mmCIF file of C-alpha atoms in Angstrom:
data_model
loop_
_atom_site.group_PDB
_atom_site.id
_atom_site.type_symbol
_atom_site.label_atom_id
_atom_site.label_comp_id
_atom_site.label_asym_id
_atom_site.label_seq_id
_atom_site.Cartn_x
_atom_site.Cartn_y
_atom_site.Cartn_z
ATOM 1 C CA MET R 1 -49.183 1.234 38.011
ATOM 2 C CA ILE R 2 -52.640 -0.234 37.333
ATOM 3 C CA PHE R 3 -54.214 2.213 39.751
ATOM 4 C CA SER R 4 -52.240 5.270 38.739
ATOM 5 C CA PRO R 5 -54.146 7.906 36.734
ATOM 6 C CA ILE R 6 -53.566 8.484 33.049
ATOM 7 C CA GLU R 7 -54.025 11.821 31.314
ATOM 8 C CA PHE R 8 -54.872 11.947 27.624
ATOM 9 C CA ARG R 9 -53.358 14.559 25.357
ATOM 10 C CA ASN R 10 -56.578 16.569 25.424
ATOM 11 C CA GLY R 11 -56.432 16.884 29.215
ATOM 12 C CA LYS R 12 -59.055 14.311 30.202
ATOM 13 C CA LYS R 13 -57.931 12.014 33.027
ATOM 14 C CA SER R 14 -58.825 8.473 33.974
ATOM 15 C CA GLY R 15 -58.489 7.604 37.644
ATOM 16 C CA ASN R 16 -56.960 4.212 36.876
ATOM 17 C CA ARG R 17 -55.790 2.155 33.906
ATOM 18 C CA LEU R 18 -58.615 -0.380 33.809
ATOM 19 C CA ALA R 19 -61.176 -0.050 31.036
ATOM 20 C CA VAL R 20 -64.255 -2.015 30.075
ATOM 21 C CA ALA R 21 -63.777 -3.441 26.598
ATOM 22 C CA PRO R 22 -66.549 -2.741 24.078
ATOM 23 C CA MET R 23 -68.833 -5.767 23.936
ATOM 24 C CA THR R 24 -71.850 -6.469 21.764
ATOM 25 C CA THR R 25 -74.932 -6.996 23.933
ATOM 26 C CA GLN R 26 -77.880 -6.965 21.499
ATOM 27 C CA GLN R 27 -80.062 -5.491 24.210
ATOM 28 C CA SER R 28 -81.042 -2.071 22.905
ATOM 29 C CA GLN R 29 -84.471 -1.416 21.414
ATOM 30 C CA ALA R 30 -85.233 -2.641 17.900
ATOM 31 C CA ASP R 31 -85.142 0.941 16.580
ATOM 32 C CA GLY R 32 -81.721 1.659 18.134
ATOM 33 C CA THR R 33 -82.830 3.627 21.167
ATOM 34 C CA ILE R 34 -81.131 2.650 24.387
ATOM 35 C CA SER R 35 -83.048 0.186 26.536
ATOM 36 C CA GLN R 36 -83.324 -0.068 30.292
ATOM 37 C CA GLU R 37 -81.251 -3.258 30.121
ATOM 38 C CA GLU R 38 -78.389 -1.516 28.308
ATOM 39 C CA THR R 39 -78.677 1.458 30.660
ATOM 40 C CA ASP R 40 -78.477 -0.809 33.714
ATOM 41 C CA TRP R 41 -75.486 -2.700 32.265
ATOM 42 C CA LEU R 42 -73.404 0.404 31.521
ATOM 43 C CA THR R 43 -74.358 2.063 34.808
ATOM 44 C CA ARG R 44 -73.288 -1.065 36.696
ATOM 45 C CA LEU R 45 -69.912 -1.010 34.969
ATOM 46 C CA SER R 46 -69.367 2.634 35.881
ATOM 47 C CA LYS R 47 -70.122 1.777 39.516
ATOM 48 C CA ASP R 48 -67.678 -1.138 39.428
ATOM 49 C CA GLY R 49 -64.699 1.221 39.535
ATOM 50 C CA TYR R 50 -63.234 1.096 36.032
ATOM 51 C CA GLY R 51 -61.441 4.232 34.962
ATOM 52 C CA ILE R 52 -62.933 4.001 31.462
ATOM 53 C CA VAL R 53 -66.172 2.394 30.289
ATOM 54 C CA ILE R 54 -66.543 1.768 26.534
ATOM 55 C CA SER R 55 -69.995 0.891 25.208
ATOM 56 C CA CYS R 56 -71.003 -1.689 22.642
ATOM 57 C CA ALA R 57 -70.645 -0.672 19.000
ATOM 58 C CA ALA R 58 -73.340 1.870 18.112
ATOM 59 C CA SER R 59 -74.431 2.398 14.520
ATOM 60 C CA ILE R 60 -73.942 5.880 13.078
ATOM 61 C CA SER R 61 -76.809 5.758 10.578
ATOM 62 C CA ASP R 62 -79.786 3.667 9.562
ATOM 63 C CA THR R 63 -77.705 2.044 6.816
ATOM 64 C CA ALA R 64 -74.739 1.211 9.069
ATOM 65 C CA THR R 65 -76.438 -1.364 11.292
ATOM 66 C CA ALA R 66 -74.573 -4.619 11.887
ATOM 67 C CA PHE R 67 -76.939 -6.626 14.070
ATOM 68 C CA TYR R 68 -80.367 -6.733 15.642
ATOM 69 C CA ASN R 69 -81.040 -4.562 18.696
ATOM 70 C CA GLN R 70 -77.906 -2.499 18.122
ATOM 71 C CA LEU R 71 -77.544 0.826 19.907
ATOM 72 C CA SER R 72 -77.733 3.752 17.471
ATOM 73 C CA LEU R 73 -76.661 7.385 17.293
ATOM 74 C CA ALA R 74 -78.404 7.897 13.954
ATOM 75 C CA HIS R 75 -81.016 10.407 15.135
ATOM 76 C CA PRO R 76 -81.220 13.258 17.659
ATOM 77 C CA GLU R 77 -84.451 11.725 18.977
ATOM 78 C CA TYR R 78 -82.313 9.035 20.599
ATOM 79 C CA LEU R 79 -80.612 11.539 22.914
ATOM 80 C CA PRO R 80 -82.930 11.730 25.987
ATOM 81 C CA GLY R 81 -82.140 8.203 27.203
ATOM 82 C CA LEU R 82 -78.440 8.669 26.493
ATOM 83 C CA LYS R 83 -78.386 11.943 28.419
ATOM 84 C CA ARG R 84 -79.878 10.266 31.477
ATOM 85 C CA LEU R 85 -77.362 7.442 31.220
ATOM 86 C CA ALA R 86 -74.371 9.776 30.824
ATOM 87 C CA ALA R 87 -75.436 11.840 33.838
ATOM 88 C CA ASP R 88 -75.751 8.729 36.017
ATOM 89 C CA MET R 89 -72.419 7.304 34.872
ATOM 90 C CA LYS R 90 -70.606 10.579 35.427
ATOM 91 C CA LEU R 91 -71.601 10.466 39.105
ATOM 92 C CA ASN R 92 -69.490 7.317 39.439
ATOM 93 C CA GLY R 93 -66.280 8.959 38.228
ATOM 94 C CA SER R 94 -65.533 6.941 35.092
ATOM 95 C CA LEU R 95 -64.624 8.314 31.681
ATOM 96 C CA ASN R 96 -67.486 7.162 29.471
ATOM 97 C CA ILE R 97 -66.987 6.356 25.795
ATOM 98 C CA ILE R 98 -69.453 5.373 23.066
ATOM 99 C CA GLN R 99 -68.004 3.134 20.370
ATOM 100 C CA LEU R 100 -69.177 4.140 16.879
ATOM 101 C CA CYS R 101 -69.407 1.719 13.983
ATOM 102 C CA HIS R 102 -70.327 1.359 10.336
ATOM 103 C CA ALA R 103 -70.722 -2.294 9.366
ATOM 104 C CA GLY R 104 -69.952 -1.861 5.664
ATOM 105 C CA SER R 105 -70.327 -5.227 3.936
ATOM 106 C CA ARG R 106 -71.499 -6.706 7.243
ATOM 107 C CA ALA R 107 -74.597 -4.502 7.416
ATOM 108 C CA LEU R 108 -77.856 -6.432 7.472
ATOM 109 C CA GLU R 109 -80.116 -5.680 4.532
ATOM 110 C CA ALA R 110 -83.122 -6.788 6.588
ATOM 111 C CA LEU R 111 -82.405 -3.880 8.935
ATOM 112 C CA THR R 112 -80.984 -1.244 6.608
ATOM 113 C CA GLY R 113 -83.302 -1.695 3.645
ATOM 114 C CA GLU R 114 -80.438 -1.671 1.159
ATOM 115 C CA LYS R 115 -77.739 -3.998 -0.086
ATOM 116 C CA PRO R 116 -74.497 -3.759 1.906
ATOM 117 C CA HIS R 117 -71.815 -1.403 0.648
ATOM 118 C CA SER R 118 -68.069 -1.525 1.186
ATOM 119 C CA ALA R 119 -64.799 -0.081 -0.065
ATOM 120 C CA SER R 120 -65.282 -2.214 -3.165
ATOM 121 C CA SER R 121 -67.141 -5.261 -4.353
ATOM 122 C CA TYR R 122 -65.282 -8.439 -3.479
ATOM 123 C CA GLN R 123 -65.784 -12.187 -3.169
ATOM 124 C CA LEU R 124 -65.360 -14.394 -0.092
ATOM 125 C CA PRO R 125 -65.689 -17.891 -1.537
ATOM 126 C CA MET R 126 -64.907 -19.479 1.831
ATOM 127 C CA ILE R 127 -68.226 -18.134 3.210
ATOM 128 C CA PRO R 128 -71.295 -20.005 1.915
ATOM 129 C CA ASP R 129 -73.878 -17.761 0.227
ATOM 130 C CA PHE R 130 -71.707 -14.654 0.662
ATOM 131 C CA VAL R 131 -73.246 -11.768 -1.269
ATOM 132 C CA PRO R 132 -70.615 -9.377 -2.667
ATOM 133 C CA PRO R 133 -71.184 -5.816 -1.383
ATOM 134 C CA LEU R 134 -71.627 -2.830 -3.658
ATOM 135 C CA ALA R 135 -68.725 -0.404 -3.986
ATOM 136 C CA LEU R 136 -69.264 2.937 -2.250
ATOM 137 C CA SER R 137 -69.232 6.028 -4.440
ATOM 138 C CA ARG R 138 -67.098 9.018 -3.483
ATOM 139 C CA GLN R 139 -70.267 10.867 -2.511
ATOM 140 C CA GLN R 140 -71.333 8.004 -0.241
ATOM 141 C CA ILE R 141 -67.898 7.949 1.393
ATOM 142 C CA LYS R 142 -68.156 11.662 2.174
ATOM 143 C CA GLN R 143 -71.655 11.104 3.573
ATOM 144 C CA ILE R 144 -70.421 8.352 5.886
ATOM 145 C CA ALA R 145 -67.647 10.622 7.198
ATOM 146 C CA ASN R 146 -70.324 13.235 7.896
ATOM 147 C CA ASP R 147 -72.501 10.598 9.604
ATOM 148 C CA PHE R 148 -69.617 9.770 11.958
ATOM 149 C CA ALA R 149 -69.147 13.472 12.704
ATOM 150 C CA GLN R 150 -72.857 13.965 13.414
ATOM 151 C CA ALA R 151 -72.816 10.953 15.733
ATOM 152 C CA CYS R 152 -69.883 12.513 17.606
ATOM 153 C CA ILE R 153 -71.857 15.713 18.042
ATOM 154 C CA ARG R 154 -74.727 13.718 19.556
ATOM 155 C CA VAL R 155 -72.420 11.747 21.859
ATOM 156 C CA GLU R 156 -70.937 14.987 23.195
ATOM 157 C CA GLU R 157 -74.365 16.594 23.521
ATOM 158 C CA ALA R 158 -75.519 13.576 25.507
ATOM 159 C CA GLY R 159 -72.702 14.191 27.999
ATOM 160 C CA PHE R 160 -70.271 11.396 27.281
ATOM 161 C CA ASP R 161 -66.519 11.982 27.391
ATOM 162 C CA GLY R 162 -65.727 10.689 23.939
ATOM 163 C CA VAL R 163 -66.055 8.084 21.216
ATOM 164 C CA GLU R 164 -64.082 5.103 20.002
ATOM 165 C CA LEU R 165 -64.165 4.583 16.230
ATOM 166 C CA HIS R 166 -64.509 0.859 15.525
ATOM 167 C CA GLY R 167 -61.797 0.060 12.994
ATOM 168 C CA ALA R 168 -61.467 -3.609 13.961
ATOM 169 C CA ASN R 169 -63.132 -6.979 13.433
ATOM 170 C CA GLY R 170 -63.905 -6.646 9.757
ATOM 171 C CA TYR R 171 -66.120 -3.558 9.795
ATOM 172 C CA LEU R 172 -65.928 -0.687 7.303
ATOM 173 C CA PHE R 173 -62.635 0.909 8.371
ATOM 174 C CA THR R 174 -60.996 -2.512 8.125
ATOM 175 C CA GLN R 175 -62.585 -3.067 4.725
ATOM 176 C CA PHE R 176 -60.873 0.069 3.411
ATOM 177 C CA ILE R 177 -57.492 -0.767 4.964
ATOM 178 C CA SER R 178 -57.363 -4.439 3.947
ATOM 179 C CA THR R 179 -55.877 -5.358 0.579
ATOM 180 C CA MET R 180 -58.305 -8.282 0.508
ATOM 181 C CA THR R 181 -61.452 -6.148 0.558
ATOM 182 C CA ASN R 182 -60.257 -2.856 -0.942
ATOM 183 C CA LEU R 183 -59.838 -3.331 -4.667
ATOM 184 C CA ARG R 184 -60.440 0.298 -5.626
ATOM 185 C CA SER R 185 -58.312 2.088 -8.200
ATOM 186 C CA ASP R 186 -59.114 5.683 -7.164
ATOM 187 C CA GLU R 187 -57.744 7.823 -4.311
ATOM 188 C CA TYR R 188 -59.273 5.420 -1.729
ATOM 189 C CA GLY R 189 -57.518 2.294 -2.995
ATOM 190 C CA GLY R 190 -54.126 0.945 -3.951
ATOM 191 C CA ASP R 191 -51.212 2.120 -1.834
ATOM 192 C CA LEU R 192 -51.303 2.516 1.940
ATOM 193 C CA GLU R 193 -51.828 6.260 1.881
ATOM 194 C CA ASN R 194 -54.961 5.769 -0.215
ATOM 195 C CA ARG R 195 -56.308 2.840 1.813
ATOM 196 C CA ALA R 196 -55.839 4.911 4.995
ATOM 197 C CA ARG R 197 -57.585 7.950 3.509
ATOM 198 C CA PHE R 198 -61.105 7.007 4.648
ATOM 199 C CA ALA R 199 -60.055 6.512 8.278
ATOM 200 C CA ARG R 200 -58.100 9.762 8.268
ATOM 201 C CA GLU R 201 -60.966 11.726 6.741
ATOM 202 C CA VAL R 202 -63.401 10.379 9.330
ATOM 203 C CA VAL R 203 -61.092 11.263 12.222
ATOM 204 C CA SER R 204 -60.551 14.751 10.835
ATOM 205 C CA ALA R 205 -64.296 15.239 10.308
ATOM 206 C CA CYS R 206 -65.018 14.126 13.879
ATOM 207 C CA ARG R 207 -62.234 16.207 15.389
ATOM 208 C CA SER R 208 -63.523 19.342 13.638
ATOM 209 C CA VAL R 209 -66.999 19.239 15.222
ATOM 210 C CA VAL R 210 -66.285 18.427 18.882
ATOM 211 C CA SER R 211 -64.597 20.204 21.775
ATOM 212 C CA ASN R 212 -60.839 20.010 22.252
ATOM 213 C CA ASP R 213 -61.257 17.906 25.405
ATOM 214 C CA PHE R 214 -63.587 15.387 23.746
ATOM 215 C CA ILE R 215 -61.837 12.012 23.453
ATOM 216 C CA ILE R 216 -61.565 10.335 20.057
ATOM 217 C CA GLY R 217 -60.134 6.833 20.284
ATOM 218 C CA PHE R 218 -59.683 4.277 17.519
ATOM 219 C CA ARG R 219 -59.827 0.480 17.695
ATOM 220 C CA LEU R 220 -57.859 -1.442 15.106
ATOM 221 C CA SER R 221 -57.146 -5.029 14.101
ATOM 222 C CA PHE R 222 -53.438 -4.793 13.381
ATOM 223 C CA GLU R 223 -53.019 -8.167 11.676
ATOM 224 C CA SER R 224 -54.971 -10.746 9.751
ATOM 225 C CA ALA R 225 -56.886 -13.314 11.767
ATOM 226 C CA GLY R 226 -59.296 -15.991 10.598
ATOM 227 C CA LEU R 227 -61.318 -14.759 7.635
ATOM 228 C CA GLU R 228 -59.995 -11.240 8.148
ATOM 229 C CA THR R 229 -56.950 -11.046 5.883
ATOM 230 C CA GLY R 230 -55.073 -8.387 3.953
ATOM 231 C CA LEU R 231 -53.832 -6.622 7.107
ATOM 232 C CA ASN R 232 -50.173 -5.843 7.781
ATOM 233 C CA ILE R 233 -48.946 -4.827 11.223
ATOM 234 C CA ASP R 234 -46.366 -2.348 9.922
ATOM 235 C CA GLU R 235 -48.923 -0.698 7.650
ATOM 236 C CA ASN R 236 -51.336 -0.357 10.543
ATOM 237 C CA ILE R 237 -48.643 1.139 12.766
ATOM 238 C CA GLN R 238 -48.111 3.783 10.102
ATOM 239 C CA ILE R 239 -51.862 4.392 9.944
ATOM 240 C CA THR R 240 -51.925 4.745 13.738
ATOM 241 C CA ASN R 241 -49.217 7.389 13.647
ATOM 242 C CA TRP R 242 -51.079 9.252 10.894
ATOM 243 C CA LEU R 243 -54.267 9.115 12.963
ATOM 244 C CA ALA R 244 -52.336 10.496 15.928
ATOM 245 C CA GLU R 245 -51.426 13.479 13.760
ATOM 246 C CA ASP R 246 -55.087 13.793 12.781
ATOM 247 C CA GLY R 247 -56.233 14.011 16.387
ATOM 248 C CA ILE R 248 -56.987 10.633 17.976
ATOM 249 C CA ASP R 249 -56.351 10.403 21.720
ATOM 250 C CA TYR R 250 -55.663 6.671 22.050
ATOM 251 C CA MET R 251 -55.313 3.475 20.015
ATOM 252 C CA HIS R 252 -57.033 0.257 21.102
ATOM 253 C CA THR R 253 -55.648 -2.978 19.694
ATOM 254 C CA SER R 254 -58.196 -5.750 19.149
ATOM 255 C CA GLN R 255 -57.052 -9.290 19.954
ATOM 256 C CA LEU R 256 -58.396 -12.246 21.925
ATOM 257 C CA ASP R 257 -55.165 -12.752 23.899
ATOM 258 C CA TYR R 258 -53.190 -9.767 25.192
ATOM 259 C CA ALA R 259 -49.951 -11.795 25.037
ATOM 260 C CA THR R 260 -50.424 -13.008 21.475
ATOM 261 C CA ARG R 261 -47.434 -13.020 19.162
ATOM 262 C CA SER R 262 -47.322 -11.182 15.877
ATOM 263 C CA VAL R 263 -48.254 -13.117 12.747
ATOM 264 C CA LYS R 264 -45.576 -11.303 10.758
ATOM 265 C CA TYR R 265 -42.935 -11.462 13.500
ATOM 266 C CA PRO R 266 -43.624 -14.621 15.553
ATOM 267 C CA GLU R 267 -40.738 -13.856 17.874
ATOM 268 C CA LYS R 268 -42.427 -10.595 18.944
ATOM 269 C CA ILE R 269 -45.256 -10.014 21.410
ATOM 270 C CA THR R 270 -47.719 -7.877 19.461
ATOM 271 C CA ILE R 271 -48.365 -5.174 22.042
ATOM 272 C CA SER R 272 -44.656 -4.775 22.737
ATOM 273 C CA TYR R 273 -43.956 -4.416 19.025
ATOM 274 C CA LEU R 274 -46.756 -1.847 18.748
ATOM 275 C CA ARG R 275 -45.682 0.160 21.772
ATOM 276 C CA ASP R 276 -42.129 0.446 20.494
ATOM 277 C CA ARG R 277 -43.278 1.864 17.157
ATOM 278 C CA ILE R 278 -46.405 3.896 17.871
ATOM 279 C CA ASP R 279 -46.092 7.572 18.766
ATOM 280 C CA SER R 280 -44.997 7.499 22.413
ATOM 281 C CA ARG R 281 -47.503 10.233 23.293
ATOM 282 C CA LEU R 282 -50.431 8.075 22.187
ATOM 283 C CA PRO R 283 -51.811 5.739 24.881
ATOM 284 C CA LEU R 284 -52.186 2.106 23.828
ATOM 285 C CA LEU R 285 -55.170 0.113 25.116
ATOM 286 C CA ALA R 286 -54.937 -3.674 25.013
ATOM 287 C CA ALA R 287 -57.545 -6.354 25.643
ATOM 288 C CA GLY R 288 -57.610 -10.125 25.530
ATOM 289 C CA GLY R 289 -58.188 -12.555 28.369
ATOM 290 C CA ILE R 290 -57.243 -10.233 31.230
ATOM 291 C CA ASN R 291 -58.844 -11.872 34.278
ATOM 292 C CA SER R 292 -56.411 -11.187 37.125
ATOM 293 C CA ARG R 293 -54.271 -8.412 38.528
ATOM 294 C CA HIS R 294 -51.221 -10.367 37.425
ATOM 295 C CA ALA R 295 -52.465 -10.496 33.829
ATOM 296 C CA ALA R 296 -53.316 -6.798 33.893
ATOM 297 C CA GLN R 297 -49.868 -5.885 35.194
ATOM 298 C CA ASN R 298 -48.192 -8.227 32.726
ATOM 299 C CA ALA R 299 -50.059 -6.583 29.834
ATOM 300 C CA MET R 300 -48.818 -3.208 31.031
ATOM 301 C CA ASP R 301 -45.273 -4.505 31.425
ATOM 302 C CA LEU R 302 -45.465 -5.684 27.800
ATOM 303 C CA GLY R 303 -46.487 -2.226 26.615
ATOM 304 C CA ALA R 304 -50.137 -1.460 27.288
ATOM 305 C CA ASP R 305 -50.905 1.885 28.915
ATOM 306 C CA VAL R 306 -54.492 0.826 29.703
ATOM 307 C CA VAL R 307 -55.921 -2.700 29.872
ATOM 308 C CA ALA R 308 -59.455 -3.446 28.718
ATOM 309 C CA ILE R 309 -61.486 -6.149 30.436
ATOM 310 C CA GLY R 310 -64.403 -7.878 28.733
ATOM 311 C CA ARG R 311 -65.319 -11.451 29.588
ATOM 312 C CA ALA R 312 -64.256 -11.158 33.240
ATOM 313 C CA ALA R 313 -66.517 -8.104 33.613
ATOM 314 C CA ILE R 314 -69.524 -10.076 32.428
ATOM 315 C CA GLY R 315 -69.289 -12.686 35.162
ATOM 316 C CA ASN R 316 -67.907 -10.551 38.002
ATOM 317 C CA LYS R 317 -69.013 -7.319 39.586
ATOM 318 C CA ASN R 318 -66.399 -4.927 40.997
ATOM 319 C CA VAL R 319 -63.416 -6.408 39.179
ATOM 320 C CA PRO R 320 -61.204 -3.349 39.939
ATOM 321 C CA ALA R 321 -61.742 -3.807 43.696
ATOM 322 C CA TYR R 322 -60.535 -7.403 43.535
ATOM 323 C CA PHE R 323 -57.465 -6.330 41.579
ATOM 324 C CA LYS R 324 -56.751 -3.460 43.964
ATOM 325 C CA ASN R 325 -56.891 -5.773 46.964
ATOM 326 C CA HIS R 326 -54.763 -8.451 45.253
ATOM 327 C CA LEU R 327 -57.671 -10.899 45.368
ATOM 328 C CA PRO R 328 -58.577 -13.496 42.736
ATOM 329 C CA LEU R 329 -61.856 -13.040 40.923
ATOM 330 C CA PRO R 330 -64.552 -15.227 42.507
ATOM 331 C CA HIS R 331 -66.195 -16.358 39.267
ATOM 332 C CA HIS R 332 -64.710 -17.982 36.173
ATOM 333 C CA PRO R 333 -66.191 -19.799 33.167
ATOM 334 C CA PRO R 334 -68.239 -21.823 32.802
ATOM 335 C CA PHE R 335 -70.819 -19.345 34.092
ATOM 336 C CA THR R 336 -74.378 -20.409 34.721
ATOM 337 C CA ALA R 337 -77.259 -18.430 33.276
ATOM 338 C CA SER R 338 -78.649 -17.956 36.779
ATOM 339 C CA HIS R 339 -75.342 -16.501 37.974
ATOM 340 C CA LEU R 340 -75.306 -14.030 35.103
ATOM 341 C CA ARG R 341 -78.874 -13.010 35.885
ATOM 342 C CA ASN R 342 -77.802 -12.342 39.456
ATOM 343 C CA THR R 343 -75.013 -10.059 38.233
ATOM 344 C CA GLY R 344 -77.539 -8.069 36.215
ATOM 345 C CA ILE R 345 -77.037 -9.599 32.774
ATOM 346 C CA SER R 346 -80.219 -9.459 30.682
ATOM 347 C CA GLU R 347 -81.777 -12.388 28.847
ATOM 348 C CA ALA R 348 -80.917 -10.768 25.523
ATOM 349 C CA PHE R 349 -77.252 -10.473 26.526
ATOM 350 C CA ILE R 350 -77.191 -14.042 27.850
ATOM 351 C CA ASN R 351 -78.625 -15.287 24.561
ATOM 352 C CA TYR R 352 -75.967 -13.378 22.629
ATOM 353 C CA ILE R 353 -73.185 -14.760 24.824
ATOM 354 C CA GLN R 354 -74.400 -18.297 24.210
ATOM 355 C CA ASN R 355 -74.263 -17.888 20.439
ATOM 356 C CA ALA R 356 -71.569 -15.331 19.561
ATOM 357 C CA PRO R 357 -68.142 -16.757 18.592
ATOM 358 C CA PRO R 358 -66.091 -14.238 20.642
ATOM 359 C CA LEU R 359 -67.988 -15.012 23.852
ATOM 360 C CA ARG R 360 -69.101 -18.605 23.295
ATOM 361 C CA ASN R 361 -66.055 -19.856 25.185
ATOM 362 C CA LEU R 362 -67.628 -18.514 28.376
ATOM 363 C CA ASN R 363 -69.556 -21.801 28.187
ATOM 364 C CA ILE R 364 -72.864 -20.647 29.599
ATOM 365 C CA VAL R 365 -74.685 -23.588 31.129
ATOM 366 C CA ALA R 366 -78.275 -23.857 32.274
#
């Protein structure tokens, strides 16, 4: 089943059910243009045999930036390098997706030139020196929806197959959905329908400006984890089904372990619970520690239609070939920096891996 094709509702097909998970690399240029290092990384992944390759989170505007050296779709001047990349990746047969992101309260003022904005102003006393964001005005919300739509236009013009809207990991979509960070009293706050309004308006705006066969995926944190609270799995299932009506082509659940159990229903495996309740026509992508064919097949048996591979793809070339031939991956953490260099990982990416909480457990050693 792993190597059977999957066809999305818009007609696009993936040759297999292995995807590259979106991973921050911090290796684009300082102004957001794509670098040779990022180009080489994504091209390598497309050659590795994955059916779907999803990029790192790219900012949609100059005020959406979450971290240094983040890829950006903010300006049409960024297109030439992206067009060359898309053309090269297409030769390798993968479906190629750019993840789009607005950081919201997590935007860096040093990069954006303005104080961070979010669904509302809120406090996080558990974070030292946390600066409460400013609440977005209705006009600013409409502008952000338009910024997402314009970024989609550029992604399609560049020649990619689609986008994934980053609604996970505490970024702006999450900030609107969460009852912890959305304290608004207007049509964007309060009950679930209102808290889902921003995500639905963005999807509708994006869907209206791209071709029918352009993929629009959505990544979502379904439940609270760590500092990210105020999320309810049943509410997010309802949001997913609304987004399916609005035109998304897949849902991607964000979790560190594909077999994790639900916070709300500890007796339930999260992806199984999701698959049973999400529109059956909507493919479900699942990530989280998939580093063997057995794990990939188990994730699919639990309910995933496509499995996304992240950490294993960093330390191993040609992961799909190993899975196809029922072979174990040759490299596992701890990885050495020299090994990663030999697989084509840049110094900037290695530095990020050594310091970022989601990837620090790869235990890079000198």
